[in-house]
């Protein structure tokens, strides 16, 4: 006879398993549906009953976004031209998003890593509480910062430029990145650096050869955070930018909803294309997050 | 390269960690800093390495004052208590790093690494990361990293403390041999007196930030300069008995309720009535058969067999005990009444108030 303990353990596992499956389904279903819709021809999108797997899969939506081809819509049996549409700007917006995300991430990472190194390795007034204060900014909603920052951008005559957005994102990602790097650097045993100093390295060599490789998992974590914030932001983009050429993806894709006609196929294809870079980034980098966590440096 | 420390002081906040430390380490000798945990050994070593600033005092290598010199300009090598290997580098890269940053050509680098790896027998580990090594192997890599550069001064901070007892014994001999081969001045930190005694040319015994005695292992063991050194060095520890000096036929006699020991060789050095502490190592005490040659009497409290010896704890009454070491085949049993013979030539006398040794007249 199976013992109660055995039963309990196994039902417990089953419950957890089913719950996780359910959660995964709830999380993934919209994505799957978006993918499915983006692959359907216009005639199939509102077909009843709805199809999960497109009967006649097509890449025309993706092609339209990538090539910026002229659009048409279906009216009775006719195809009618729509004139200029958001789809024509899609590649431009994608590029804008990429530039802004990479730019703000790069700045955040470089500055926060150097700042964290300084905070953990040198002695000066304020080094103990600066990291904690840096988190204060996250206790208020970021909408509070948008308008002051916007006014500053007006003064700097930077409105409606990608640079303004880069600076805006840096101002919200940097404090957290710095706190993260600070916590991470604190855990790197200082003896490794001292060993390198005794070995004959200069401060910069120590930083490059010993600190950076050891801090890499922390840097990657901070970079992922900064990228997600910048890539997914809508608020800052909406407030700071206005000419069509300068929009980022999140703001631009909202324009698909405007006008009388919403092309769901195009919209969904745009959403999928927006999601893909982040998804791949995650898959590629998550390994580094845990790998090589300073193991074996010090006795243990 | 000889190393001199002159009146070194160091405080962390309000805590004085080193107090007027002056030491002179002769060139090419193996010198050990020995002392209990927290006495400032690591701090002193880090100052020699240039990793810690000096509040006041001078550090000289040869004639040159190095107080302001960066670690990289001191031509030292250091083995850290925690080994501090570079986690992201292979063993080979760990060994070569010091040469690389100093601009040694690649071929010479490879050759030096191979040589050290051969000596330390870690040739088959060169491609591994520190995380994939055992404690003993990491320790060897740490040593190798220090050896590869031919330093003037070789600093080691308790390099054996993380190893098991057996490996520690073999490594003791190997470290001593490395020192001889390397020809550098070695400064070795430990709180293990056995390591200090077996490996060193000179020992600096430290306690609470002060040097208690500096001398050869034989001097430190044979003529401890004060009560701290007497109690710290030697295993089993020295018996220490407080008492007073009385006179008997013009000869000073150490006396307390349990024992009397004439101290003829210290006649000029002791005053009647002086409070002293008498120290006698268990190895220097003997069990006597008759009452007349004995200096103390008691009852066996506990007998411990320690390999080829027996350690006999004797209750002298008045809550006082004394340990005597005898051969393992001696017949002593618990509760036997015994007599202890204390050889006056082999005792150490310390002034009770200054805690310093009363030295024999020169
Ligand atoms: N960075 C520091 N800040 C404050 N106090 C310190 C610092 N480093 C050491 N100390 C204090 O200085 C004293 C001496 O420390 P040190 O590390 O030199 O001792 P040690 O003799 O090496 O001890 P152990 O045998 O335990 O390694 C200790 O009381 C320690 O708490
Ligand atoms: Mg120490």
Tab-separated table of N, CA, C and O in Angstrom, chain A residues 106-166:
chain	number	residue	atom	x	y	z
A	106	UNK	N	23.509	51.185	-23.052
A	106	UNK	CA	24.965	51.330	-23.015
A	106	UNK	C	25.382	52.372	-21.975
A	106	UNK	O	26.243	52.128	-21.124
A	107	UNK	N	24.718	53.525	-22.030
A	107	UNK	CA	25.072	54.576	-21.071
A	107	UNK	C	24.820	54.106	-19.644
A	107	UNK	O	25.667	54.249	-18.763
A	108	UNK	N	23.648	53.516	-19.422
A	108	UNK	CA	23.314	53.061	-18.066
A	108	UNK	C	24.342	52.074	-17.549
A	108	UNK	O	24.774	52.146	-16.395
A	109	UNK	N	24.730	51.132	-18.405
A	109	UNK	CA	25.641	50.076	-17.966
A	109	UNK	C	27.018	50.641	-17.656
A	109	UNK	O	27.597	50.360	-16.607
A	110	UNK	N	27.521	51.448	-18.563
A	110	UNK	CA	28.865	51.983	-18.355
A	110	UNK	C	28.914	52.825	-17.086
A	110	UNK	O	29.763	52.628	-16.210
A	111	UNK	N	27.942	53.734	-16.967
A	111	UNK	CA	27.959	54.623	-15.814
A	111	UNK	C	27.710	53.851	-14.526
A	111	UNK	O	28.408	54.042	-13.526
A	112	UNK	N	26.742	52.942	-14.533
A	112	UNK	CA	26.412	52.257	-13.280
A	112	UNK	C	27.538	51.330	-12.846
A	112	UNK	O	27.817	51.197	-11.661
A	113	UNK	N	28.214	50.703	-13.801
A	113	UNK	CA	29.308	49.805	-13.422
A	113	UNK	C	30.454	50.584	-12.787
A	113	UNK	O	30.971	50.216	-11.728
A	114	UNK	N	30.811	51.686	-13.416
A	114	UNK	CA	31.891	52.505	-12.858
A	114	UNK	C	31.489	53.080	-11.504
A	114	UNK	O	32.273	53.075	-10.557
A	115	UNK	N	30.234	53.532	-11.416
A	115	UNK	CA	29.774	54.121	-10.158
A	115	UNK	C	29.789	53.076	-9.052
A	115	UNK	O	30.247	53.334	-7.941
A	116	UNK	N	29.309	51.885	-9.379
A	116	UNK	CA	29.259	50.827	-8.363
A	116	UNK	C	30.656	50.446	-7.915
A	116	UNK	O	30.904	50.222	-6.734
A	117	UNK	N	31.575	50.402	-8.859
A	117	UNK	CA	32.952	50.058	-8.498
A	117	UNK	C	33.502	51.093	-7.531
A	117	UNK	O	34.079	50.761	-6.500
A	118	UNK	N	33.278	52.330	-7.868
A	118	UNK	CA	33.759	53.401	-7.005
A	118	UNK	C	33.099	53.335	-5.628
A	118	UNK	O	33.761	53.446	-4.609
A	119	UNK	N	31.786	53.101	-5.609
A	119	UNK	CA	31.071	53.081	-4.329
A	119	UNK	C	31.531	51.939	-3.436
A	119	UNK	O	31.517	52.057	-2.214
A	120	UNK	N	31.925	50.832	-4.035
A	120	UNK	CA	32.297	49.701	-3.196
A	120	UNK	C	33.778	49.661	-2.880
A	120	UNK	O	34.190	48.966	-1.969
A	121	UNK	N	34.598	50.387	-3.644
A	121	UNK	CA	36.033	50.208	-3.464
A	121	UNK	C	36.761	51.425	-2.928
A	121	UNK	O	37.887	51.328	-2.506
A	122	UNK	N	36.152	52.589	-2.973
A	122	UNK	CA	36.841	53.774	-2.475
A	122	UNK	C	36.069	54.346	-1.302
A	122	UNK	O	34.874	54.116	-1.165
A	123	UNK	N	36.777	55.079	-0.457
A	123	UNK	CA	36.149	55.645	0.720
A	123	UNK	C	35.904	57.122	0.522
A	123	UNK	O	36.840	57.862	0.285
A	124	UNK	N	34.666	57.539	0.576
A	124	UNK	CA	34.371	58.964	0.571
A	124	UNK	C	32.995	59.169	1.156
A	124	UNK	O	32.223	58.229	1.332
A	125	UNK	N	32.695	60.437	1.451
A	125	UNK	CA	31.449	60.747	2.118
A	125	UNK	C	30.262	60.351	1.240
A	125	UNK	O	30.241	60.671	0.045
A	126	UNK	N	29.281	59.698	1.829
A	126	UNK	CA	28.053	59.416	1.105
A	126	UNK	C	28.004	58.061	0.442
A	126	UNK	O	26.967	57.644	-0.045
A	127	UNK	N	29.139	57.345	0.462
A	127	UNK	CA	29.160	56.119	-0.307
A	127	UNK	C	28.258	55.040	0.290
A	127	UNK	O	27.879	54.101	-0.382
A	128	UNK	N	27.910	55.188	1.575
A	128	UNK	CA	27.076	54.156	2.174
A	128	UNK	C	25.595	54.353	1.874
A	128	UNK	O	24.862	53.391	1.744
A	129	UNK	N	25.153	55.612	1.770
A	129	UNK	CA	23.706	55.769	1.586
A	129	UNK	C	23.283	56.086	0.165
A	129	UNK	O	22.108	55.933	-0.172
A	130	UNK	N	24.214	56.494	-0.680
A	130	UNK	CA	23.836	56.782	-2.070
A	130	UNK	C	23.101	55.606	-2.740
A	130	UNK	O	22.066	55.792	-3.362
A	131	UNK	N	23.599	54.377	-2.581
A	131	UNK	CA	22.910	53.270	-3.244
A	131	UNK	C	21.463	53.113	-2.789
A	131	UNK	O	20.586	52.795	-3.595
A	132	UNK	N	21.218	53.352	-1.491
A	132	UNK	CA	19.845	53.179	-1.022
A	132	UNK	C	18.942	54.286	-1.552
A	132	UNK	O	17.807	54.047	-1.949
A	133	UNK	N	19.473	55.496	-1.558
A	133	UNK	CA	18.683	56.602	-2.073
A	133	UNK	C	18.343	56.408	-3.538
A	133	UNK	O	17.311	56.853	-4.013
A	134	UNK	N	19.235	55.733	-4.247
A	134	UNK	CA	18.993	55.581	-5.681
A	134	UNK	C	17.719	54.797	-5.929
A	134	UNK	O	17.126	54.884	-6.996
A	135	UNK	N	17.278	54.032	-4.926
A	135	UNK	CA	16.052	53.257	-5.136
A	135	UNK	C	14.798	54.069	-4.860
A	135	UNK	O	13.702	53.674	-5.247
A	136	UNK	N	14.964	55.213	-4.192
A	136	UNK	CA	13.792	56.024	-3.859
A	136	UNK	C	12.957	56.345	-5.092
A	136	UNK	O	11.738	56.361	-5.041
A	137	UNK	N	13.630	56.616	-6.195
A	137	UNK	CA	12.942	56.996	-7.415
A	137	UNK	C	11.918	55.978	-7.874
A	137	UNK	O	10.961	56.310	-8.576
A	138	UNK	N	12.117	54.717	-7.456
A	138	UNK	CA	11.188	53.681	-7.909
A	138	UNK	C	9.958	53.573	-7.044
A	138	UNK	O	9.083	52.775	-7.308
A	139	UNK	N	9.911	54.409	-6.015
A	139	UNK	CA	8.740	54.335	-5.154
A	139	UNK	C	7.655	55.294	-5.621
A	139	UNK	O	6.564	55.301	-5.098
A	140	UNK	N	7.957	56.124	-6.609
A	140	UNK	CA	6.920	56.985	-7.181
A	140	UNK	C	6.726	56.577	-8.642
A	140	UNK	O	7.652	56.130	-9.285
A	141	UNK	N	5.494	56.729	-9.160
A	141	UNK	CA	5.260	56.329	-10.549
A	141	UNK	C	6.062	57.206	-11.506
A	141	UNK	O	6.251	58.399	-11.256
A	142	UNK	N	6.520	56.625	-12.591
A	142	UNK	CA	7.442	57.370	-13.444
A	142	UNK	C	6.744	58.519	-14.164
A	142	UNK	O	7.392	59.419	-14.669
A	143	UNK	N	5.408	58.506	-14.155
A	143	UNK	CA	4.707	59.613	-14.826
A	143	UNK	C	5.030	60.937	-14.145
A	143	UNK	O	4.999	62.005	-14.765
A	144	UNK	N	5.390	60.849	-12.851
A	144	UNK	CA	5.752	62.061	-12.115
A	144	UNK	C	7.009	62.702	-12.698
A	144	UNK	O	7.186	63.911	-12.669
A	145	UNK	N	7.900	61.855	-13.214
A	145	UNK	CA	9.152	62.390	-13.753
A	145	UNK	C	9.021	62.896	-15.177
A	145	UNK	O	9.851	63.652	-15.658
A	146	UNK	N	7.989	62.415	-15.877
A	146	UNK	CA	7.937	62.681	-17.307
A	146	UNK	C	7.886	64.174	-17.602
A	146	UNK	O	8.636	64.672	-18.439
A	147	UNK	N	7.033	64.897	-16.873
A	147	UNK	CA	6.847	66.295	-17.255
A	147	UNK	C	8.020	67.182	-16.863
A	147	UNK	O	8.470	67.980	-17.684
A	148	UNK	N	8.542	67.009	-15.647
A	148	UNK	CA	9.774	67.759	-15.360
A	148	UNK	C	10.861	67.479	-16.398
A	148	UNK	O	11.517	68.404	-16.884
A	149	UNK	N	11.017	66.211	-16.730
A	149	UNK	CA	12.039	65.869	-17.717
A	149	UNK	C	11.715	66.509	-19.063
A	149	UNK	O	12.594	67.014	-19.766
A	150	UNK	N	10.429	66.498	-19.409
A	150	UNK	CA	10.030	67.093	-20.692
A	150	UNK	C	10.377	68.574	-20.716
A	150	UNK	O	10.917	69.092	-21.696
A	151	UNK	N	10.106	69.244	-19.593
A	151	UNK	CA	10.422	70.672	-19.536
A	151	UNK	C	11.919	70.902	-19.686
A	151	UNK	O	12.362	71.832	-20.354
A	152	UNK	N	12.693	70.003	-19.076
A	152	UNK	CA	14.141	70.126	-19.225
A	152	UNK	C	14.549	69.932	-20.678
A	152	UNK	O	15.418	70.639	-21.203
A	153	UNK	N	13.896	69.000	-21.349
A	153	UNK	CA	14.225	68.749	-22.750
A	153	UNK	C	13.874	69.959	-23.607
A	153	UNK	O	14.571	70.290	-24.562
A	154	UNK	N	12.765	70.618	-23.236
A	154	UNK	CA	12.382	71.828	-23.973
A	154	UNK	C	13.489	72.869	-23.837
A	154	UNK	O	13.946	73.456	-24.815
A	155	UNK	N	13.937	73.064	-22.596
A	155	UNK	CA	15.021	74.007	-22.347
A	155	UNK	C	16.262	73.664	-23.159
A	155	UNK	O	16.955	74.512	-23.673
A	156	UNK	N	16.549	72.366	-23.204
A	156	UNK	CA	17.747	71.916	-23.913
A	156	UNK	C	17.526	71.858	-25.420
A	156	UNK	O	18.416	71.481	-26.170
A	157	UNK	N	16.323	72.179	-25.829
A	157	UNK	CA	15.950	72.100	-27.249
A	157	UNK	C	16.215	70.716	-27.803
A	157	UNK	O	16.766	70.542	-28.887
A	158	UNK	N	15.825	69.725	-27.029
A	158	UNK	CA	16.042	68.353	-27.463
A	158	UNK	C	14.733	67.635	-27.760
A	158	UNK	O	14.737	66.453	-28.088
A	159	UNK	N	13.596	68.347	-27.607
A	159	UNK	CA	12.331	67.637	-27.807
A	159	UNK	C	12.253	67.111	-29.236
A	159	UNK	O	12.831	67.674	-30.156
A	160	UNK	N	11.529	66.014	-29.350
A	160	UNK	CA	11.344	65.357	-30.632
A	160	UNK	C	12.666	64.873	-31.242
A	160	UNK	O	12.834	64.817	-32.445
A	161	UNK	N	13.627	64.531	-30.364
A	161	UNK	CA	14.834	63.876	-30.879
A	161	UNK	C	14.988	62.542	-30.152
A	161	UNK	O	14.468	62.359	-29.050
A	162	UNK	N	15.704	61.651	-30.780
A	162	UNK	CA	15.948	60.364	-30.128
A	162	UNK	C	16.839	60.535	-28.901
A	162	UNK	O	16.718	59.812	-27.922
A	163	UNK	N	17.719	61.544	-28.966
A	163	UNK	CA	18.607	61.787	-27.838
A	163	UNK	C	17.818	62.086	-26.569
A	163	UNK	O	18.151	61.612	-25.484
A	164	UNK	N	16.728	62.856	-26.723
A	164	UNK	CA	15.933	63.178	-25.541
A	164	UNK	C	15.412	61.898	-24.902
A	164	UNK	O	15.389	61.761	-23.673
A	165	UNK	N	15.033	60.960	-25.733
A	165	UNK	CA	14.498	59.713	-25.218
A	165	UNK	C	15.591	58.889	-24.534
A	165	UNK	O	15.381	58.308	-23.473
A	166	UNK	N	16.774	58.879	-25.170
A	166	UNK	CA	17.900	58.161	-24.559
A	166	UNK	C	18.156	58.708	-23.154
A	166	UNK	O	18.256	57.959	-22.179
